Amino acid sequence: MHSIPSNKRHPNLTMARRTSEDLRMQLASLACCTMEVSVPTAHLGLPSDLFPITLYCDEELVCRQPGESEALEVVVSTVRSGPGSFQTEGTGGLAIAMLTPLGMLSLLRAPMHGLADRRVPLEHFCGRSEQRKLRSAVMSAKTNQERIEVFGRWLEAHILDSRPLTSYETRIAGAAMTLLHTPDMRIDLDEIARANAITRRQLERDFRKWLGVSPASYVRLVRFQRAARALAAGKPIVEYTWGKIWN
C-alpha cells in the first residue's frame, strides 16, 4: 500500500495513492482522516453503491446512527438506498475503506439480505477477536499514513489469501460489477441474466440475498453516485437525472 501526504484543500485527509494491483477491482478507495467535533453534530450520509468499512482509531471519536445503543468500533455499512442520519462528537482519526461488490463478497463471504441501510459491526462477520486485533494494530500506528498501511495490509491479506469465491458468489459479484462499471448505464438486466446462465428472477433473488437490494435499485444507486460526482466536478448531470434506465 502506498500513501500520499495530506493536501492543502483537505489538510486532515490522507488517501492511498494506489493499492496492490490485485486489489484494484475490490477496493475503490482507502483513506484516513482526523476529525474534531467539539459539540455533538448531526449530518447526513448520501446513498451509496459501495460498501464502506469504517474504523474509528480513537476512543474519543464517536459516531452513532439513531437506534444504536453503543458506539461501534469497526463498522461495515451496507448498501445505503437513501440518506442516512448520523451524530458525531469528539476528536480523533478514522480509516475508511470503500469496497466494491466484489471486494465485499471476497472479504465478508456473507449475504446482506435484510441488512440494507444498516451499520453492522465487523465482528459480525469475522469474530470479535479478529476485529480487536485489527483495531489495535491500526490504533497503534502513529500517523495517518501508517494507519492506511496497516489497514491496507489487513484488507489485502483477508481478501486475497482467503479461499476462492464459489461459482455462485462469482456469478453475483460479476453481475454487480457489470452494473457498477457499465459506462452509459444502458442496462439490460435480462441480458445480464442470460450472460450468467440464469433467469432474471434468479438474478433478482441473488441480488436481494447477497447485496440487500434489487438489481434495479442498485442501478439507481450507481446513477445517483455518478450524478453526485459530476455535480461536484462542475459537470452537467442531466444525463444521470433524466436518462432512461433499461431494466
Tab-separated table of C-alpha atoms in Angstrom:
chain	number	residue	atom	x	y	z
A	1	MET	CA	0.000	0.000	0.000
A	2	HIS	CA	1.312	3.476	-0.900
A	3	SER	CA	0.135	6.767	0.548
A	4	ILE	CA	0.470	10.453	-0.264
A	5	PRO	CA	0.693	13.283	2.270
A	6	SER	CA	-2.302	15.413	3.106
A	7	ASN	CA	-3.058	18.122	0.532
A	8	LYS	CA	-3.838	21.808	1.071
A	9	ARG	CA	-7.562	21.530	0.370
A	10	HIS	CA	-8.065	18.753	2.910
A	11	PRO	CA	-5.222	19.044	5.441
A	12	ASN	CA	-6.634	16.319	7.691
A	13	LEU	CA	-7.136	13.748	4.937
A	14	THR	CA	-4.662	11.143	3.733
A	15	MET	CA	-5.559	8.984	0.730
A	16	ALA	CA	-3.927	5.820	-0.542
A	17	ARG	CA	-2.159	6.663	-3.798
A	18	ARG	CA	-2.659	3.183	-5.135
A	19	THR	CA	-3.405	-0.259	-3.825
A	20	SER	CA	-1.973	-3.583	-4.829
A	21	GLU	CA	-2.730	-4.273	-8.483
A	22	ASP	CA	-4.511	-7.432	-7.352
A	23	LEU	CA	-6.940	-5.340	-5.273
A	24	ARG	CA	-7.897	-2.738	-7.866
A	25	MET	CA	-11.296	-4.386	-8.576
A	26	GLN	CA	-12.119	-4.980	-4.907
A	27	LEU	CA	-11.038	-1.741	-3.224
A	28	ALA	CA	-12.330	1.538	-4.669
A	29	SER	CA	-10.517	3.796	-2.188
A	30	LEU	CA	-8.723	3.826	1.138
A	31	ALA	CA	-8.361	6.926	3.297
A	32	CYS	CA	-7.674	8.125	6.814
A	33	CYS	CA	-8.708	11.469	8.270
A	34	THR	CA	-8.724	13.360	11.554
A	35	MET	CA	-11.935	14.912	12.860
A	36	GLU	CA	-12.528	17.461	15.593
A	37	VAL	CA	-16.169	17.911	16.587
A	38	SER	CA	-16.412	19.959	19.778
A	39	VAL	CA	-20.191	19.535	20.210
A	40	PRO	CA	-22.468	16.696	19.013
A	41	THR	CA	-23.208	17.412	15.352
A	42	ALA	CA	-25.855	15.839	13.115
A	43	HIS	CA	-25.045	15.108	9.473
A	44	LEU	CA	-26.314	13.028	6.550
A	45	GLY	CA	-24.667	10.242	4.578
A	46	LEU	CA	-25.514	10.020	0.869
A	47	PRO	CA	-26.949	6.917	-0.813
A	48	SER	CA	-24.055	4.667	-1.784
A	49	ASP	CA	-23.335	1.922	-4.321
A	50	LEU	CA	-20.203	0.820	-2.436
A	51	PHE	CA	-19.624	-0.849	0.937
A	52	PRO	CA	-17.651	1.297	3.412
A	53	ILE	CA	-15.732	-0.216	6.296
A	54	THR	CA	-15.070	2.499	8.875
A	55	LEU	CA	-12.541	2.002	11.660
A	56	TYR	CA	-12.563	4.545	14.498
A	57	CYS	CA	-8.950	4.984	15.562
A	58	ASP	CA	-9.539	6.874	18.833
A	59	GLU	CA	-11.851	6.194	21.756
A	60	GLU	CA	-12.802	9.886	21.964
A	61	LEU	CA	-14.351	9.967	18.478
A	62	VAL	CA	-17.917	8.634	18.479
A	63	CYS	CA	-20.411	8.346	15.619
A	64	ARG	CA	-23.902	6.882	16.003
A	65	GLN	CA	-26.992	6.354	13.923
A	66	PRO	CA	-30.436	6.623	15.541
A	67	GLY	CA	-31.201	3.368	17.329
A	68	GLU	CA	-27.576	2.419	18.036
A	69	SER	CA	-27.190	1.905	21.763
A	70	GLU	CA	-23.397	1.954	21.807
A	71	ALA	CA	-20.573	3.376	19.732
A	72	LEU	CA	-19.283	0.924	17.129
A	73	GLU	CA	-15.533	0.448	16.749
A	74	VAL	CA	-15.252	-1.048	13.246
A	75	VAL	CA	-18.355	-0.732	11.074
A	76	VAL	CA	-19.480	-2.349	7.849
A	77	SER	CA	-22.013	-0.085	6.128
A	78	THR	CA	-24.272	-1.990	3.785
A	79	VAL	CA	-25.796	-0.520	0.620
A	80	ARG	CA	-27.439	2.775	1.551
A	81	SER	CA	-30.588	3.231	-0.526
A	82	GLY	CA	-31.383	6.677	0.924
A	83	PRO	CA	-29.765	9.416	3.027
A	84	GLY	CA	-28.641	8.213	6.449
A	85	SER	CA	-28.592	10.416	9.543
A	86	PHE	CA	-25.670	10.355	11.985
A	87	GLN	CA	-24.440	12.183	15.058
A	88	THR	CA	-20.721	12.640	15.592
A	89	GLU	CA	-18.765	14.088	18.509
A	90	GLY	CA	-15.214	14.067	19.811
A	91	THR	CA	-11.749	14.225	18.313
A	92	GLY	CA	-9.767	11.520	16.618
A	93	GLY	CA	-8.927	9.647	13.462
A	94	LEU	CA	-10.917	7.267	11.331
A	95	ALA	CA	-9.893	5.000	8.460
A	96	ILE	CA	-12.340	4.233	5.666
A	97	ALA	CA	-12.115	1.517	3.017
A	98	MET	CA	-14.653	1.653	0.177
A	99	LEU	CA	-15.253	-1.865	-1.129
A	100	THR	CA	-16.838	-2.754	-4.452
A	101	PRO	CA	-19.417	-5.581	-4.510
A	102	LEU	CA	-16.604	-7.965	-5.485
A	103	GLY	CA	-14.487	-6.734	-2.579
A	104	MET	CA	-17.359	-7.046	-0.113
A	105	LEU	CA	-18.161	-10.611	-1.167
A	106	SER	CA	-14.475	-11.587	-1.190
A	107	LEU	CA	-13.853	-10.163	2.282
A	108	LEU	CA	-17.038	-10.921	4.223
A	109	ARG	CA	-18.412	-14.047	2.498
A	110	ALA	CA	-21.859	-13.353	3.898
A	111	PRO	CA	-25.278	-12.474	2.443
A	112	MET	CA	-26.648	-8.975	3.073
A	113	HIS	CA	-30.337	-9.864	2.898
A	114	GLY	CA	-32.282	-7.677	5.317
A	115	LEU	CA	-29.211	-5.540	6.124
A	116	ALA	CA	-29.660	-2.668	3.640
A	117	ASP	CA	-29.305	0.791	5.207
A	118	ARG	CA	-27.691	-0.614	8.329
A	119	ARG	CA	-24.309	-0.382	10.035
A	120	VAL	CA	-23.053	-3.773	11.188
A	121	PRO	CA	-20.040	-4.391	13.468
A	122	LEU	CA	-17.198	-6.081	11.580
A	123	GLU	CA	-17.112	-8.731	14.297
A	124	HIS	CA	-20.482	-9.949	12.985
A	125	PHE	CA	-18.546	-11.343	10.011
A	126	CYS	CA	-15.048	-12.143	11.282
A	127	GLY	CA	-15.412	-12.505	15.058
A	128	ARG	CA	-14.638	-10.170	17.957
A	129	SER	CA	-11.048	-11.347	18.361
A	130	GLU	CA	-10.144	-10.515	14.743
A	131	GLN	CA	-11.859	-7.122	14.965
A	132	ARG	CA	-9.966	-6.225	18.144
A	133	LYS	CA	-6.687	-7.363	16.602
A	134	LEU	CA	-7.233	-5.147	13.551
A	135	ARG	CA	-8.311	-2.082	15.522
A	136	SER	CA	-5.451	-2.414	17.993
A	137	ALA	CA	-2.938	-2.581	15.135
A	138	VAL	CA	-4.396	0.494	13.422
A	139	MET	CA	-4.671	2.480	16.670
A	140	SER	CA	-1.030	1.692	17.461
A	141	ALA	CA	0.107	3.346	14.231
A	142	LYS	CA	1.477	6.857	14.824
A	143	THR	CA	0.394	8.655	11.648
A	144	ASN	CA	-2.498	8.518	9.190
A	145	GLN	CA	-0.137	7.181	6.545
A	146	GLU	CA	0.881	4.317	8.819
A	147	ARG	CA	-2.759	3.616	9.641
A	148	ILE	CA	-3.535	3.281	5.932
A	149	GLU	CA	-0.598	0.901	5.538
A	150	VAL	CA	-1.801	-1.316	8.392
A	151	PHE	CA	-5.444	-1.309	7.303
A	152	GLY	CA	-4.469	-1.938	3.685
A	153	ARG	CA	-2.306	-4.933	4.561
A	154	TRP	CA	-5.167	-6.424	6.586
A	155	LEU	CA	-7.612	-5.984	3.715
A	156	GLU	CA	-5.157	-7.423	1.213
A	157	ALA	CA	-4.490	-10.491	3.327
A	158	HIS	CA	-8.148	-11.211	4.065
A	159	ILE	CA	-9.350	-10.618	0.506
A	160	LEU	CA	-6.568	-12.284	-1.473
A	161	ASP	CA	-5.474	-15.046	0.885
A	162	SER	CA	-8.932	-16.430	1.642
A	163	ARG	CA	-10.499	-19.272	-0.299
A	164	PRO	CA	-11.585	-18.549	-3.896
A	165	LEU	CA	-15.152	-17.425	-4.453
A	166	THR	CA	-17.604	-20.187	-5.245
A	167	SER	CA	-19.219	-20.228	-8.687
A	168	TYR	CA	-22.388	-18.865	-7.069
A	169	GLU	CA	-20.532	-15.973	-5.401
A	170	THR	CA	-18.566	-15.285	-8.583
A	171	ARG	CA	-21.796	-15.045	-10.566
A	172	ILE	CA	-23.428	-12.417	-8.384
A	173	ALA	CA	-20.166	-10.478	-7.971
A	174	GLY	CA	-19.712	-10.404	-11.748
A	175	ALA	CA	-23.259	-9.186	-12.351
A	176	ALA	CA	-22.925	-6.442	-9.722
A	177	MET	CA	-19.570	-5.285	-11.082
A	178	THR	CA	-21.085	-5.102	-14.565
A	179	LEU	CA	-23.767	-2.734	-13.253
A	180	LEU	CA	-21.166	-0.703	-11.367
A	181	HIS	CA	-18.903	-0.185	-14.379
A	182	THR	CA	-21.221	-0.013	-17.406
A	183	PRO	CA	-20.199	3.381	-18.870
A	184	ASP	CA	-23.514	4.710	-20.220
A	185	MET	CA	-25.820	2.909	-17.767
A	186	ARG	CA	-27.808	1.370	-20.635
A	187	ILE	CA	-28.523	-1.676	-18.548
A	188	ASP	CA	-30.409	-4.698	-19.850
A	189	LEU	CA	-30.965	-6.947	-16.832
A	190	ASP	CA	-32.317	-9.759	-18.991
A	191	GLU	CA	-29.061	-9.753	-20.951
A	192	ILE	CA	-27.005	-9.836	-17.758
A	193	ALA	CA	-29.078	-12.762	-16.515
A	194	ARG	CA	-28.576	-14.656	-19.784
A	195	ALA	CA	-24.817	-13.999	-19.656
A	196	ASN	CA	-24.770	-15.698	-16.250
A	197	ALA	CA	-26.980	-18.605	-17.421
A	198	ILE	CA	-29.813	-17.735	-15.028
A	199	THR	CA	-33.269	-16.228	-15.265
A	200	ARG	CA	-33.960	-12.597	-14.463
A	201	ARG	CA	-35.990	-13.724	-11.451
A	202	GLN	CA	-32.984	-15.669	-10.142
A	203	LEU	CA	-30.772	-12.624	-10.728
A	204	GLU	CA	-33.153	-10.524	-8.649
A	205	ARG	CA	-33.177	-13.129	-5.867
A	206	ASP	CA	-29.376	-13.273	-5.893
A	207	PHE	CA	-29.083	-9.503	-5.598
A	208	ARG	CA	-31.504	-9.279	-2.695
A	209	LYS	CA	-29.759	-12.123	-0.892
A	210	TRP	CA	-26.141	-11.036	-1.365
A	211	LEU	CA	-26.368	-7.242	-1.771
A	212	GLY	CA	-29.588	-6.482	0.106
A	213	VAL	CA	-31.273	-4.652	-2.800
A	214	SER	CA	-32.778	-5.471	-6.202
A	215	PRO	CA	-30.723	-5.029	-9.409
A	216	ALA	CA	-32.902	-2.073	-10.456
A	217	SER	CA	-32.360	-0.408	-7.063
A	218	TYR	CA	-28.619	-0.926	-7.360
A	219	VAL	CA	-28.619	0.679	-10.824
A	220	ARG	CA	-30.333	3.751	-9.353
A	221	LEU	CA	-27.644	3.993	-6.666
A	222	VAL	CA	-24.899	3.823	-9.294
A	223	ARG	CA	-26.611	6.568	-11.290
A	224	PHE	CA	-27.008	8.726	-8.171
A	225	GLN	CA	-23.324	8.434	-7.308
A	226	ARG	CA	-22.282	9.311	-10.861
A	227	ALA	CA	-24.545	12.356	-10.794
A	228	ALA	CA	-23.108	13.418	-7.420
A	229	ARG	CA	-19.547	13.131	-8.737
A	230	ALA	CA	-20.458	15.073	-11.880
A	231	LEU	CA	-22.049	17.822	-9.786
A	232	ALA	CA	-19.002	18.021	-7.513
A	233	ALA	CA	-16.792	18.364	-10.606
A	234	GLY	CA	-18.984	21.109	-12.060
A	235	LYS	CA	-20.230	18.930	-14.907
A	236	PRO	CA	-23.825	18.711	-16.212
A	237	ILE	CA	-25.883	15.969	-14.574
A	238	VAL	CA	-28.895	15.920	-16.908
A	239	GLU	CA	-27.916	12.561	-18.411
A	240	TYR	CA	-27.913	10.982	-14.942
A	241	THR	CA	-31.082	12.741	-13.788
A	242	TRP	CA	-33.296	12.174	-16.806
A	243	GLY	CA	-31.621	9.356	-18.687
A	244	LYS	CA	-33.625	6.171	-19.057
A	245	ILE	CA	-32.673	3.122	-17.021
A	246	TRP	CA	-33.000	-0.044	-19.105
A	247	ASN	CA	-34.319	-2.639	-16.682
